[in-house]
Short mmCIF file of C-alpha atoms and ligand atoms in Angstrom, two decimals:
data_model
loop_
_atom_site.label_atom_id
_atom_site.label_comp_id
_atom_site.label_asym_id
_atom_site.label_seq_id
_atom_site.Cartn_x
_atom_site.Cartn_y
_atom_site.Cartn_z
CA GLU A 1 124.45 129.65 113.45
CA GLN A 2 125.83 131.58 110.49
CA ILE A 3 129.35 130.20 110.77
CA VAL A 4 128.07 126.68 111.33
CA GLY A 5 126.01 127.10 108.14
CA GLU A 6 129.09 128.16 106.20
CA TYR A 7 131.02 125.13 107.37
CA PHE A 8 128.20 122.63 106.92
CA PRO A 9 129.16 121.48 103.38
CA MET A 10 132.78 120.97 104.44
CA PHE A 11 131.76 118.90 107.45
CA GLU A 12 129.55 116.77 105.22
CA LYS A 13 132.36 116.30 102.72
CA GLU A 14 134.72 115.21 105.48
CA GLN A 15 132.11 112.80 106.84
CA LEU A 16 131.62 114.65 110.08
CA THR A 17 127.99 114.73 111.14
CA VAL A 18 127.23 118.01 112.88
CA ARG A 19 125.21 117.71 116.09
CA LYS A 20 124.41 121.18 117.26
CA SER A 21 122.52 122.55 120.18
CA ILE A 22 122.35 126.33 120.27
CA THR A 23 120.31 128.05 122.94
CA GLU A 24 117.21 129.96 121.84
CA GLU A 25 117.84 132.45 124.62
CA HIS A 26 119.24 135.89 123.92
CA VAL A 27 123.03 135.81 124.43
CA PRO A 28 124.14 139.35 125.32
CA VAL A 29 127.92 139.32 124.92
CA CYS A 30 130.08 142.20 123.83
CA ILE A 31 132.63 140.88 121.34
CA ASP A 32 134.75 141.99 118.43
CA ILE A 33 133.02 139.92 115.76
CA GLU A 34 135.95 139.79 113.33
CA LYS A 35 138.32 138.63 116.03
CA MET A 36 135.95 136.05 117.46
CA VAL A 37 135.21 134.69 113.98
CA ARG A 38 138.93 133.86 113.78
CA VAL A 39 138.53 131.82 116.96
CA TYR A 40 135.51 129.89 115.65
CA ASP A 41 137.15 129.41 112.25
CA ASN A 42 140.18 127.84 113.83
CA LEU A 43 138.12 125.56 116.07
CA PHE A 44 136.03 124.35 113.13
CA MET A 45 139.03 123.97 110.80
CA ASN A 46 140.87 122.01 113.47
CA ALA A 47 137.95 119.61 113.82
CA LEU A 48 137.86 119.21 110.03
CA LYS A 49 141.59 118.53 109.88
CA TYR A 50 142.22 116.46 112.97
CA SER A 51 139.03 114.60 113.87
CA ILE A 52 138.69 110.88 113.42
CA LYS A 53 136.33 110.34 110.45
CA PRO A 54 133.64 109.34 109.82
CA SER A 55 132.36 110.57 113.11
CA GLU A 56 130.35 113.29 114.78
CA PHE A 57 131.12 116.89 115.62
CA PHE A 58 129.26 118.43 118.55
CA ILE A 59 128.56 122.14 118.90
CA ASN A 60 126.89 123.40 122.02
CA LEU A 61 126.05 126.94 123.09
CA GLU A 62 124.36 127.58 126.40
CA LEU A 63 123.96 130.22 129.07
CA LYS A 64 125.03 129.17 132.52
CA ASP A 65 126.09 131.09 135.66
CA GLU A 66 126.07 134.45 133.82
CA LYS A 67 128.31 133.04 131.14
CA ALA A 68 127.89 132.18 127.47
CA ILE A 69 129.52 128.79 127.06
CA LEU A 70 130.43 127.41 123.66
CA GLN A 71 131.72 123.87 123.45
CA VAL A 72 132.89 121.95 120.42
CA SER A 73 134.00 118.34 120.51
CA ASN A 74 135.39 115.85 118.08
CA LYS A 75 136.82 112.38 118.28
CA ALA A 76 140.58 112.09 118.67
CA GLU A 77 142.73 109.03 119.22
CA ASN A 78 144.53 110.76 122.06
CA VAL A 79 145.61 114.16 123.25
CA PRO A 80 148.34 115.05 120.76
CA ALA A 81 150.52 116.45 123.59
CA ASP A 82 151.87 115.42 127.01
CA ASP A 83 149.84 118.18 128.60
CA ILE A 84 146.60 119.35 127.01
CA ASN A 85 147.49 123.01 127.69
CA GLN A 86 150.39 122.66 125.26
CA LEU A 87 147.86 122.81 122.42
CA PHE A 88 147.55 126.54 123.15
CA GLU A 89 151.30 127.19 122.88
CA ARG A 90 152.66 129.01 119.88
CA PHE A 91 153.91 126.76 117.08
CA PHE A 92 152.74 123.59 118.81
CA ARG A 93 151.58 120.94 116.33
CA GLY A 94 150.76 117.32 117.10
CA ASP A 95 152.58 114.51 115.25
CA LYS A 96 149.61 113.71 113.05
CA ALA A 97 149.20 117.38 112.19
CA ARG A 98 152.85 117.75 111.22
CA THR A 99 152.75 114.82 108.82
CA GLY A 100 149.36 115.27 107.21
CA HIS A 101 148.26 118.89 107.16
CA HIS A 102 149.52 122.37 106.59
CA GLY A 103 149.35 124.82 109.44
CA THR A 104 151.55 126.95 111.59
CA GLY A 105 150.50 125.82 115.04
CA LEU A 106 149.40 129.35 115.83
CA GLY A 107 145.63 128.99 115.64
CA LEU A 108 144.94 128.09 119.26
CA ALA A 109 147.61 130.45 120.63
CA ILE A 110 146.00 133.35 118.77
CA SER A 111 142.54 132.16 119.83
CA LYS A 112 143.59 132.14 123.47
CA ARG A 113 144.94 135.67 123.19
CA ILE A 114 141.74 136.91 121.51
CA VAL A 115 139.45 135.25 124.05
CA GLU A 116 141.51 136.53 126.97
CA LEU A 117 141.42 140.07 125.57
CA HIS A 118 137.64 139.68 125.84
CA SER A 119 138.11 138.71 129.51
CA GLY A 120 136.97 135.24 128.53
CA ARG A 121 138.47 131.81 128.92
CA ILE A 122 139.31 129.02 126.48
CA HIS A 123 140.41 125.57 127.53
CA ALA A 124 140.42 121.98 126.39
CA ASP A 125 139.70 118.64 127.98
CA TYR A 126 139.86 115.06 126.81
CA SER A 127 137.63 112.26 127.98
CA GLY A 128 136.60 108.91 126.54
CA GLY A 129 138.06 109.60 123.11
CA TRP A 130 136.53 113.08 122.77
CA LEU A 131 138.57 116.25 122.60
CA ARG A 132 136.50 119.20 123.70
CA PHE A 133 137.21 122.94 123.53
CA THR A 134 135.27 125.36 125.73
CA VAL A 135 135.02 129.12 125.17
CA GLU A 136 133.44 131.17 127.94
CA HIS A 137 132.33 134.81 127.86
CA GLN A 138 130.80 136.81 130.64
CA ILE A 139 127.34 138.00 129.57
CA ASP A 140 126.47 141.68 129.84
N1 ATP B 1 140.00 119.47 117.17
C1 ATP B 1 141.19 118.88 117.30
N2 ATP B 1 141.31 117.53 117.29
C2 ATP B 1 142.52 116.94 117.40
N3 ATP B 1 143.69 117.61 117.54
C3 ATP B 1 143.64 118.96 117.55
C4 ATP B 1 142.39 119.66 117.43
N4 ATP B 1 142.64 120.99 117.49
C5 ATP B 1 143.96 121.12 117.62
N5 ATP B 1 144.58 119.92 117.64
C6 ATP B 1 146.04 119.69 117.78
O1 ATP B 1 146.61 120.89 118.32
C7 ATP B 1 147.60 121.44 117.42
C8 ATP B 1 147.57 122.95 117.51
O2 ATP B 1 146.38 123.49 116.90
P1 ATP B 1 146.43 124.95 116.29
O3 ATP B 1 145.07 125.29 115.77
O4 ATP B 1 147.03 125.86 117.29
O5 ATP B 1 147.49 124.84 115.09
P2 ATP B 1 147.35 124.16 113.64
O6 ATP B 1 145.92 123.83 113.34
O7 ATP B 1 148.33 123.05 113.59
O8 ATP B 1 147.86 125.34 112.68
P3 ATP B 1 147.07 126.70 112.33
O9 ATP B 1 145.84 126.77 113.17
O10 ATP B 1 148.03 127.78 112.67
O11 ATP B 1 146.77 126.57 110.88
C9 ATP B 1 147.24 120.85 116.06
O12 ATP B 1 148.35 120.80 115.21
C10 ATP B 1 146.73 119.45 116.43
O13 ATP B 1 147.80 118.56 116.64
MG1 MG B 2 144.46 125.33 113.66
#
């Protein structure tokens, strides 16, 4: 909620309407806050940089099967890679990203490493024009 609040003005400025659904339930996960903030920062910055605009940005946090599941989705013309898993490779940047925005192509690779060091999982899927990232943590 706190990070979403910090990003809210930037989403508004970029004409992305935030649609969030965050569970009211207690979410008992053991995480390194500073490291996980890097993961959320990159996901939110990526949506700001690469989403189709104006459009909507969905944030969803729920508890399911003993897992805390965070999903973020934004509109994208296509998957900017032949294989969606390439997005998590070091230095990978899509065509649009290379022409329009600064970045190193490290954000998702670092995020994957951080999430996996938490014994969690991060992955992406694309369906009907929406690119969605899922971050899963086992709850304690
Ligand atoms: N939310 C998104 N919507 C559309 N494309 C995305 C999104 N997130 C990532 N991508 C694509 O995946 C590439 C890799 O993302 P990643 O965060 O790893 O690197 P970056 O944003 O280019 O650079 P950095 O995060 O290091 O500043 C991006 O360059 C972009 O092409
Ligand atoms: Mg990035």
